[in-house]
Coordinates of N, CA, C and O in Angstrom, one line a residue:
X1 N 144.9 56.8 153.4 CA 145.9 57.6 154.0 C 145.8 57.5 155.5 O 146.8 57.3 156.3
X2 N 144.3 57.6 155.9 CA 144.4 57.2 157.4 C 144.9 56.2 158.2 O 145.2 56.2 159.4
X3 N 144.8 54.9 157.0 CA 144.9 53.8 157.6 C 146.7 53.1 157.8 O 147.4 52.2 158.2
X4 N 146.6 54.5 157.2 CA 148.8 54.2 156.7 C 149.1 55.0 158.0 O 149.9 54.5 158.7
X5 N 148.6 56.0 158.5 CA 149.0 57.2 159.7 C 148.5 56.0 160.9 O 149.2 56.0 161.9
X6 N 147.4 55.1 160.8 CA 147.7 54.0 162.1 C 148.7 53.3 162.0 O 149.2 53.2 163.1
X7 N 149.1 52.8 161.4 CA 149.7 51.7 161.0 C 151.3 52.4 161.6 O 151.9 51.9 162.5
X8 N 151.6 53.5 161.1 CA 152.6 54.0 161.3 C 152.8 54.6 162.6 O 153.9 55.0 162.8
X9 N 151.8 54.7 163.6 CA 151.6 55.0 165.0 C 152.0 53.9 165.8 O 152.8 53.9 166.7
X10 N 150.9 52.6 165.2 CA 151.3 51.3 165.4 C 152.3 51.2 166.4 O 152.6 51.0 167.5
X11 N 152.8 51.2 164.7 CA 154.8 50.6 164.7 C 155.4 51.9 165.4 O 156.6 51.9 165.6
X12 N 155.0 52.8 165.8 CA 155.7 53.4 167.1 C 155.7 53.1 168.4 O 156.4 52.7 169.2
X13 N 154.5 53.4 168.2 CA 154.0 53.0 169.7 C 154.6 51.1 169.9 O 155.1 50.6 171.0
X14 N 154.3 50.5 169.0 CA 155.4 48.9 169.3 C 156.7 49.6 169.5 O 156.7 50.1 170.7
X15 N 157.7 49.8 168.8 CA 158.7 49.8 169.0 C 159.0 51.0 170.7 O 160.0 50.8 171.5
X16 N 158.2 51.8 171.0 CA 158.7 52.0 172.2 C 158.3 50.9 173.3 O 159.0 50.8 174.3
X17 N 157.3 50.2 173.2 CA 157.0 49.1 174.1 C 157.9 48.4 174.3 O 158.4 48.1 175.4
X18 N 158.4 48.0 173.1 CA 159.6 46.8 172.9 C 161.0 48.1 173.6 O 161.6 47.8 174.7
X19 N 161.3 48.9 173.3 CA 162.7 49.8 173.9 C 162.5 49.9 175.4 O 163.5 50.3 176.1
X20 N 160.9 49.5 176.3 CA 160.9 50.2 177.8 C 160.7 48.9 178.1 O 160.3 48.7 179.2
X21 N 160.9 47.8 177.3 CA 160.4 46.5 178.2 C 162.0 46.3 178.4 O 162.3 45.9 179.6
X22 N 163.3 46.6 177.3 CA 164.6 46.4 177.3 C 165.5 46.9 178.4 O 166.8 46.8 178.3
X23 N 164.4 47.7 179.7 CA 164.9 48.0 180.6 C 165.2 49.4 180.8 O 165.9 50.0 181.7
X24 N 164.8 49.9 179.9 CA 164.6 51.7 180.1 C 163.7 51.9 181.4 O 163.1 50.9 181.9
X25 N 163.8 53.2 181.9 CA 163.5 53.9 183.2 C 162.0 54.3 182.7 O 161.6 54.2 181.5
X26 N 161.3 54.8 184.1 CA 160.2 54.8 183.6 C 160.3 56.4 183.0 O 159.8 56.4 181.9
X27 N 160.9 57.7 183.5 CA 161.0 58.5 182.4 C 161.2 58.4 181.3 O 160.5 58.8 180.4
X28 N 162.5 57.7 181.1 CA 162.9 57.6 179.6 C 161.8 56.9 178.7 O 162.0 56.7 177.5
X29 N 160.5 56.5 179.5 CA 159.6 55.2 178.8 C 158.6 56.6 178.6 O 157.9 56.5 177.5
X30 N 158.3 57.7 179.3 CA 157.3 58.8 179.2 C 157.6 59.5 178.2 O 156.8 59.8 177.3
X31 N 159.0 59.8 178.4 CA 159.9 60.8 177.3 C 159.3 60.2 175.4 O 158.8 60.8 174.5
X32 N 159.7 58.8 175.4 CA 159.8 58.2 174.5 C 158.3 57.9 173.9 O 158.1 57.6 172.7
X33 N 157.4 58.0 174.8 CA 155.8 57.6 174.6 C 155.7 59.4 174.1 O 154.9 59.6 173.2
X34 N 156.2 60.2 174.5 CA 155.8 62.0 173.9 C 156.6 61.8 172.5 O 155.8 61.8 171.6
X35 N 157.6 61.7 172.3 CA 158.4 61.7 170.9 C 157.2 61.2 169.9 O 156.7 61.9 169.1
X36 N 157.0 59.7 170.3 CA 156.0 59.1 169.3 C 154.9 59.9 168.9 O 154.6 60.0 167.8
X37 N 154.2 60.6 170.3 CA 152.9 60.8 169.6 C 153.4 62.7 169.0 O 152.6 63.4 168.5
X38 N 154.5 63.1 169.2 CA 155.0 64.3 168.8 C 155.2 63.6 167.0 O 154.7 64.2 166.1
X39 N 155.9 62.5 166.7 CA 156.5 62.4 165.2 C 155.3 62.0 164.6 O 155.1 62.1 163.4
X40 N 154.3 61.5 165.5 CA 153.0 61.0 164.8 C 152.2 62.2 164.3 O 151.5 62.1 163.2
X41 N 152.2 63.5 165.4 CA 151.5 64.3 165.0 C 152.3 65.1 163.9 O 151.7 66.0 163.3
X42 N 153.1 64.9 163.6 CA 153.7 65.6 162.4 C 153.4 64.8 161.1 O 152.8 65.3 160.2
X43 N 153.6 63.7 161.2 CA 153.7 62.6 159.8 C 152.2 63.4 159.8 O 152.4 64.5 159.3
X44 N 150.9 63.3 160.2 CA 149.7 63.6 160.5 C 149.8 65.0 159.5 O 149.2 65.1 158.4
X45 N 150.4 65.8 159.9 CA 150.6 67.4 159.1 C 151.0 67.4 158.2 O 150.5 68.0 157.3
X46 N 152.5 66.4 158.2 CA 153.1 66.4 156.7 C 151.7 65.7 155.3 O 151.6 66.0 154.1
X47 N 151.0 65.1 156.0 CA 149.9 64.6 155.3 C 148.3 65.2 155.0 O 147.3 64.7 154.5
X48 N 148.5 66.4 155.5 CA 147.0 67.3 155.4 C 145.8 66.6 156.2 O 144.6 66.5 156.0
X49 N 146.8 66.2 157.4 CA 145.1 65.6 158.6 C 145.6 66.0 159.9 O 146.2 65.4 160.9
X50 N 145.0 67.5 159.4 CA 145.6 68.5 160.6 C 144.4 68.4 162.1 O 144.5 68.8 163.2
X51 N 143.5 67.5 161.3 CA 142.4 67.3 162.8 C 143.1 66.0 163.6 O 143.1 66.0 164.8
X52 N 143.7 65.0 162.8 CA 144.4 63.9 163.4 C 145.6 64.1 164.6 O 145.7 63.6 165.7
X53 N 146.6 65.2 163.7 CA 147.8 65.9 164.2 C 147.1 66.6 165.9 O 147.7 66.3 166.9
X54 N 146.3 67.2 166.0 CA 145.5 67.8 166.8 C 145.3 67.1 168.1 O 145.6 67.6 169.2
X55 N 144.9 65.9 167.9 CA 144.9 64.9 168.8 C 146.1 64.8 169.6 O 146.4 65.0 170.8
X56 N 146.4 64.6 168.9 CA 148.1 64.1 169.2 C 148.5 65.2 170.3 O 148.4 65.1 171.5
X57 N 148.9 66.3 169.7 CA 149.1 67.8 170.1 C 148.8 68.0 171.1 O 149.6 68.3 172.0
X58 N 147.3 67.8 171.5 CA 146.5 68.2 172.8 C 146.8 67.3 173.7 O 146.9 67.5 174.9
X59 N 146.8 65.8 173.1 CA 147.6 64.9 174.5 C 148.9 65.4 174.7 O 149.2 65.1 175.8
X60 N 149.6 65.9 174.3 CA 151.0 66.3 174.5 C 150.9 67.6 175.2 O 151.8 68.1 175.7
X61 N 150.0 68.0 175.2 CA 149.6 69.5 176.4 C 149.5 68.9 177.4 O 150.1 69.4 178.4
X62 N 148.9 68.1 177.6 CA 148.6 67.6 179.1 C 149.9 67.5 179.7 O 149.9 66.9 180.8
X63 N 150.6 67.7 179.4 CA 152.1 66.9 179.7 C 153.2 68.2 179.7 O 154.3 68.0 180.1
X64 N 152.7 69.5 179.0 CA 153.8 70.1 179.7 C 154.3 70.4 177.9 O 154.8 71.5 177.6
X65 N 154.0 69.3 177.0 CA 155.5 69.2 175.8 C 155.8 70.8 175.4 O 154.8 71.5 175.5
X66 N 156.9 71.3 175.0 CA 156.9 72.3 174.9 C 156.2 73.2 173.4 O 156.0 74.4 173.3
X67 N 156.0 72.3 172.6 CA 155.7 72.6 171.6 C 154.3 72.9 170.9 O 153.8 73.6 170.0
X68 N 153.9 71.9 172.2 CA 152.0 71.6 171.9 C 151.8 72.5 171.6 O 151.5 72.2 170.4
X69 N 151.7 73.7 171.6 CA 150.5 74.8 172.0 C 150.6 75.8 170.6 O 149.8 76.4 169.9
X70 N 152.0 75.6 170.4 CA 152.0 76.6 168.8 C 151.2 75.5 167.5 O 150.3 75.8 166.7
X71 N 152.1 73.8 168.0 CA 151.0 72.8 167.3 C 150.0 72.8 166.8 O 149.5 72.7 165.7
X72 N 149.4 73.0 168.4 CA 147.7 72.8 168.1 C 147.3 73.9 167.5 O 146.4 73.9 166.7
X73 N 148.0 75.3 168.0 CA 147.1 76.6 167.0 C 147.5 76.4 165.4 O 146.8 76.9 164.6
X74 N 148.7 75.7 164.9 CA 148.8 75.4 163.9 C 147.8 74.6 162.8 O 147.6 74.8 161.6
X75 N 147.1 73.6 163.9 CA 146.7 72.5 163.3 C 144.8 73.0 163.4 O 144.0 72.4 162.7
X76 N 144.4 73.8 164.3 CA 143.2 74.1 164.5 C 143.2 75.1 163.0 O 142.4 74.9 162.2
X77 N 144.4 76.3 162.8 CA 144.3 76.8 161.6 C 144.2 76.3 160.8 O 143.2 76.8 160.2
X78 N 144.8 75.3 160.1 CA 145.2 74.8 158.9 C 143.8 73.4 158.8 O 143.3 73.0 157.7
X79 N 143.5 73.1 159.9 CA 142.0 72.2 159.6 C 141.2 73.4 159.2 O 140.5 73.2 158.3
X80 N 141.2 74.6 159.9 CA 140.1 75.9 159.4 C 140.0 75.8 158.1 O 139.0 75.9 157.4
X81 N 141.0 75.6 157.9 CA 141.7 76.5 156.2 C 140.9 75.5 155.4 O 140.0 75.9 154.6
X82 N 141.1 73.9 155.6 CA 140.9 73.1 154.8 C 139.0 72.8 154.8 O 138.4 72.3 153.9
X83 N 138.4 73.2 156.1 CA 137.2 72.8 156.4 C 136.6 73.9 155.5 O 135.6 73.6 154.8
X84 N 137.3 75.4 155.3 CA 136.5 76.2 154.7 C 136.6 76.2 153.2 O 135.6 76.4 152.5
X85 N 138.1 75.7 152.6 CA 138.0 75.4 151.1 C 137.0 74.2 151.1 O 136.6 74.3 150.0
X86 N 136.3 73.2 151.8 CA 135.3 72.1 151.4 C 134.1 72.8 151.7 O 133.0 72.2 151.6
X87 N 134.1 74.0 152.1 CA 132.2 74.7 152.1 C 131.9 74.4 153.7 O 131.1 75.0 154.4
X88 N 133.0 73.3 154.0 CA 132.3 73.7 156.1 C 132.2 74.4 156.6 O 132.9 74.4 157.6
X89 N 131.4 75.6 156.3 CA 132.0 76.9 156.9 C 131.6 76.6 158.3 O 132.7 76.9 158.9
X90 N 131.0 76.2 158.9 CA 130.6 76.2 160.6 C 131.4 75.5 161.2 O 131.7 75.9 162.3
X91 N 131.9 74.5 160.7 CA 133.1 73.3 161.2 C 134.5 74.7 161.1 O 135.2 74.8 162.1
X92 N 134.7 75.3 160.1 CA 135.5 76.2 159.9 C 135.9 77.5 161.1 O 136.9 77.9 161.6
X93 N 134.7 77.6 161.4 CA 134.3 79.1 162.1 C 134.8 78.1 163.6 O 135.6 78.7 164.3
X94 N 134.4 77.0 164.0 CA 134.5 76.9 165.0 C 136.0 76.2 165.8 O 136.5 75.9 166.9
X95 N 136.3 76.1 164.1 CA 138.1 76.0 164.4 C 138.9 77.4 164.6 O 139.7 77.6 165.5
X96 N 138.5 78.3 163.4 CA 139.0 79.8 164.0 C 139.0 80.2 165.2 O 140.0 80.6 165.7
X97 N 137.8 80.2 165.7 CA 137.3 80.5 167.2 C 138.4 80.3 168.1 O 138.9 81.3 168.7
X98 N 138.9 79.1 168.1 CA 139.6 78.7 169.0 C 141.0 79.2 168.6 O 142.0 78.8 169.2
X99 N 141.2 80.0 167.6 CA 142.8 80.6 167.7 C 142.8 81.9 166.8 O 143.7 82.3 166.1
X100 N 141.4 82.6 167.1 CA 141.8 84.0 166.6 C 142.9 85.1 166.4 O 143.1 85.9 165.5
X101 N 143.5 84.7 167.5 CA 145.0 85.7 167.1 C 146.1 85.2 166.9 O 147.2 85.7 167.2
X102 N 145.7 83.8 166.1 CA 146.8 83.2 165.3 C 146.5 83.5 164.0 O 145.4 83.2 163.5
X103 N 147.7 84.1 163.2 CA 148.0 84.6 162.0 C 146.6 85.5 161.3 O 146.6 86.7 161.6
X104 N 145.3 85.1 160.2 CA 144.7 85.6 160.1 C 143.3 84.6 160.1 O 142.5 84.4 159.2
X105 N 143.2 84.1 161.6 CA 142.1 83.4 162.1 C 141.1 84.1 162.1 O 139.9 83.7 161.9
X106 N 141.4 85.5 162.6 CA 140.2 86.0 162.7 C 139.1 87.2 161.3 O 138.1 87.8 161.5
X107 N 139.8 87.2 160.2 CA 139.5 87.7 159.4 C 138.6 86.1 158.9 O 137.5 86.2 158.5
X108 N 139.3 85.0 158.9 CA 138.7 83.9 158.2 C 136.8 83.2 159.2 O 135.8 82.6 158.9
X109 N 137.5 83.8 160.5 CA 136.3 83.6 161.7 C 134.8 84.9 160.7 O 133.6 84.9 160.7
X110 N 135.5 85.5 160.3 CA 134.6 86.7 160.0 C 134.3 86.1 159.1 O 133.1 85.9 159.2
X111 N 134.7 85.5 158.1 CA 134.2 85.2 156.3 C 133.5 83.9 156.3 O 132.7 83.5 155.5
X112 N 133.9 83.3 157.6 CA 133.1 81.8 157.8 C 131.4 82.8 157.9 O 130.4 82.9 157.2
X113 N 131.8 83.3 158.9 CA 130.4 84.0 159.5 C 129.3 84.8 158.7 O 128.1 84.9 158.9
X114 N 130.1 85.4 157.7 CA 129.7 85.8 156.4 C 129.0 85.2 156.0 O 127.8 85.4 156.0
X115 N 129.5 83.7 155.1 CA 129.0 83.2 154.3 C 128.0 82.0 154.8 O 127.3 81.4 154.0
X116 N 127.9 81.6 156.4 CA 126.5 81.0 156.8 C 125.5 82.3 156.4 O 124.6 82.3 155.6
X117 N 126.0 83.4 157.3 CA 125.0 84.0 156.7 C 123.8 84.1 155.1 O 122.6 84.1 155.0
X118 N 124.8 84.2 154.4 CA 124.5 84.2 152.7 C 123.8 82.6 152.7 O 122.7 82.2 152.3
X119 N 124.6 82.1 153.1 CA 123.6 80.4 153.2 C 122.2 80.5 153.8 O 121.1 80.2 153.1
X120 N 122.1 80.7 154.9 CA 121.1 80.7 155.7 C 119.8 81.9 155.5 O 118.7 82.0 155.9
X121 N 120.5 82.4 154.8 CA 119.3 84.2 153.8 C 118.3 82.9 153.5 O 117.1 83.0 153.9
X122 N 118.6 82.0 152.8 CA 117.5 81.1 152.1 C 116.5 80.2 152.6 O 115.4 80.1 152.2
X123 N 117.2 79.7 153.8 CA 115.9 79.0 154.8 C 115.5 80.2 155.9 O 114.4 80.0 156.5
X124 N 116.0 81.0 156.0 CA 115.7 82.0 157.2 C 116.6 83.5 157.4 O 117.8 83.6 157.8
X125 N 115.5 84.5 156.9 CA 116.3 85.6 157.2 C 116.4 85.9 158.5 O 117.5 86.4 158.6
X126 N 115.9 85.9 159.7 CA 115.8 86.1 161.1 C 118.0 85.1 161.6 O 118.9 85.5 162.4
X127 N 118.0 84.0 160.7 CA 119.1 83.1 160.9 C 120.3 84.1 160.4 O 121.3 84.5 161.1
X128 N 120.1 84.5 159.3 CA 121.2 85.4 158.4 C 121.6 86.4 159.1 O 122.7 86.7 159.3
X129 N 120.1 87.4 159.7 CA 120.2 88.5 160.4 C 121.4 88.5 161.9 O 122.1 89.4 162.3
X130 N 121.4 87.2 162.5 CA 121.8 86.9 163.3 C 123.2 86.7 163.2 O 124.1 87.3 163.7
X131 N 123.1 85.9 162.4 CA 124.9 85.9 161.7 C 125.5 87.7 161.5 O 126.5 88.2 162.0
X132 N 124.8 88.0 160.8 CA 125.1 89.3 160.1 C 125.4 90.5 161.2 O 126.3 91.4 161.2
X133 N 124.4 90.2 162.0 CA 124.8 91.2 163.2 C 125.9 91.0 164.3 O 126.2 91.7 165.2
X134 N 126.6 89.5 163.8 CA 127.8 89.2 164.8 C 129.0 90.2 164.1 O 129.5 90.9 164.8
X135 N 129.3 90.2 162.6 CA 129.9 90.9 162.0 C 129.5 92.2 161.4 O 129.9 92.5 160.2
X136 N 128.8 93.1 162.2 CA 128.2 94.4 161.4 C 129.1 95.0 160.5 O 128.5 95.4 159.5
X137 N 130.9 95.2 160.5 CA 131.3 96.0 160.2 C 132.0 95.2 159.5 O 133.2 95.4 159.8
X138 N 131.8 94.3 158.5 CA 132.6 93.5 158.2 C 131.7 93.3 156.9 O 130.6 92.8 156.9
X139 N 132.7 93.9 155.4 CA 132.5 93.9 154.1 C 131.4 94.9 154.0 O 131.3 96.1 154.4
X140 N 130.4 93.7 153.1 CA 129.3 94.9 152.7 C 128.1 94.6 153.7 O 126.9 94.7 153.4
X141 N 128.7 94.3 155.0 CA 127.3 93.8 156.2 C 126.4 94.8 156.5 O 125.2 94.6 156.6
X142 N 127.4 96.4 156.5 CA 126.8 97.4 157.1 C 125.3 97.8 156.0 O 124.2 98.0 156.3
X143 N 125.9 97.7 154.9 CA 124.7 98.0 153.7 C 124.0 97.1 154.1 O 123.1 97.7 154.8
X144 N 123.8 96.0 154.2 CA 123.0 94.7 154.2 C 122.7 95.0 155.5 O 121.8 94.1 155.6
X145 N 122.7 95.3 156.2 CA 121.8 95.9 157.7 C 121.3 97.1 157.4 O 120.1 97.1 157.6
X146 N 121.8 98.2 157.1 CA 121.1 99.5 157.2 C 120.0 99.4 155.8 O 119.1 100.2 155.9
X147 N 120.0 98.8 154.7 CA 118.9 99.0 153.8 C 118.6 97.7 153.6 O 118.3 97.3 152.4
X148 N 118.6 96.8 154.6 CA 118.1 95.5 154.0 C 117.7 94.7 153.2 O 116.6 94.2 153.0
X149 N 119.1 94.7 152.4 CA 119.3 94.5 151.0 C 119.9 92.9 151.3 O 120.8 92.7 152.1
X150 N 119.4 92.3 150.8 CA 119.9 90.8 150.7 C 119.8 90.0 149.5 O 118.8 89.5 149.1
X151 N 121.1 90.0 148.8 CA 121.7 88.7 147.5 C 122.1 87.8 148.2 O 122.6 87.9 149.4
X152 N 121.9 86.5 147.4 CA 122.8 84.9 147.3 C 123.6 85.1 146.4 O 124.4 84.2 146.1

């Protein structure tokens, strides 16, 4: 899949080379270098490699694109989503982070946080505790702090 999303960048990024060498302006050659890496970052989404799309996105911030910014909180979510259905919760939590008050980033920032916790009870309660106390009020944390009660 990855190697089809280069390939198809590729052949973008060629074909505007070949359109600014035919004597286009140097805006129209900038304009046309943002489109690409804008359709690239979508093909990227339409394909569930919302960390790839991301890339893209954030070079297109540097620049003003107008779109970047809902993009990238799109794509930082939806990598969340996907890192936390694969068990990454920390890869997860640290995508939420960065867009908590987009849609329900920040309930899923809590459940990433949660569940290191429940992980980490096993090699280290002092680790869990730590976790546990970023979310006191969150599910059954408060029990699990006030009678220090701890299940896996």
């Amino acid at each position: 899949m990855k190697r089809r999303n280069k390939l198809v960048a590729t052949l973008l990024l060629f074909g505007i080379s070949v359109n600014t060498m035919v004597g286009c302006g140097q805006n129209n050659k900038a304009d046309t270098e943002q489109d690409a890496y804008r359709k690239y970052g979508i093909i990227c989404m339409e394909n569930g490699d919302y960390e790839e799309a991301l890339v893209d996105f954030t070079f297109l911030s540097k620049y003003n694109f107008k779109e970047s910014k809902s993009m990238i909180n799109q794509c930082q979510y939806r990598a969340g989503l996907n890192r936390y259905a694969a068990g990454e919760y920390e890869e997860a939590r640290q995508l939420f982070s960065k867009v908590l008050a987009y849609k329900d980033s920040n309930a899923m920032y809590k459940e990433c946080t949660y569940r290191i916790a429940k992980l980490s009870y096993a090699s280290s309660i002092e680790g869990a505790l730590k976790e546990y106390s970023e979310i006191s009020q969150y599910r059954d944390v408060p029990t699990i702090l006030k009678q220090g009660v701890f299940t896996i």
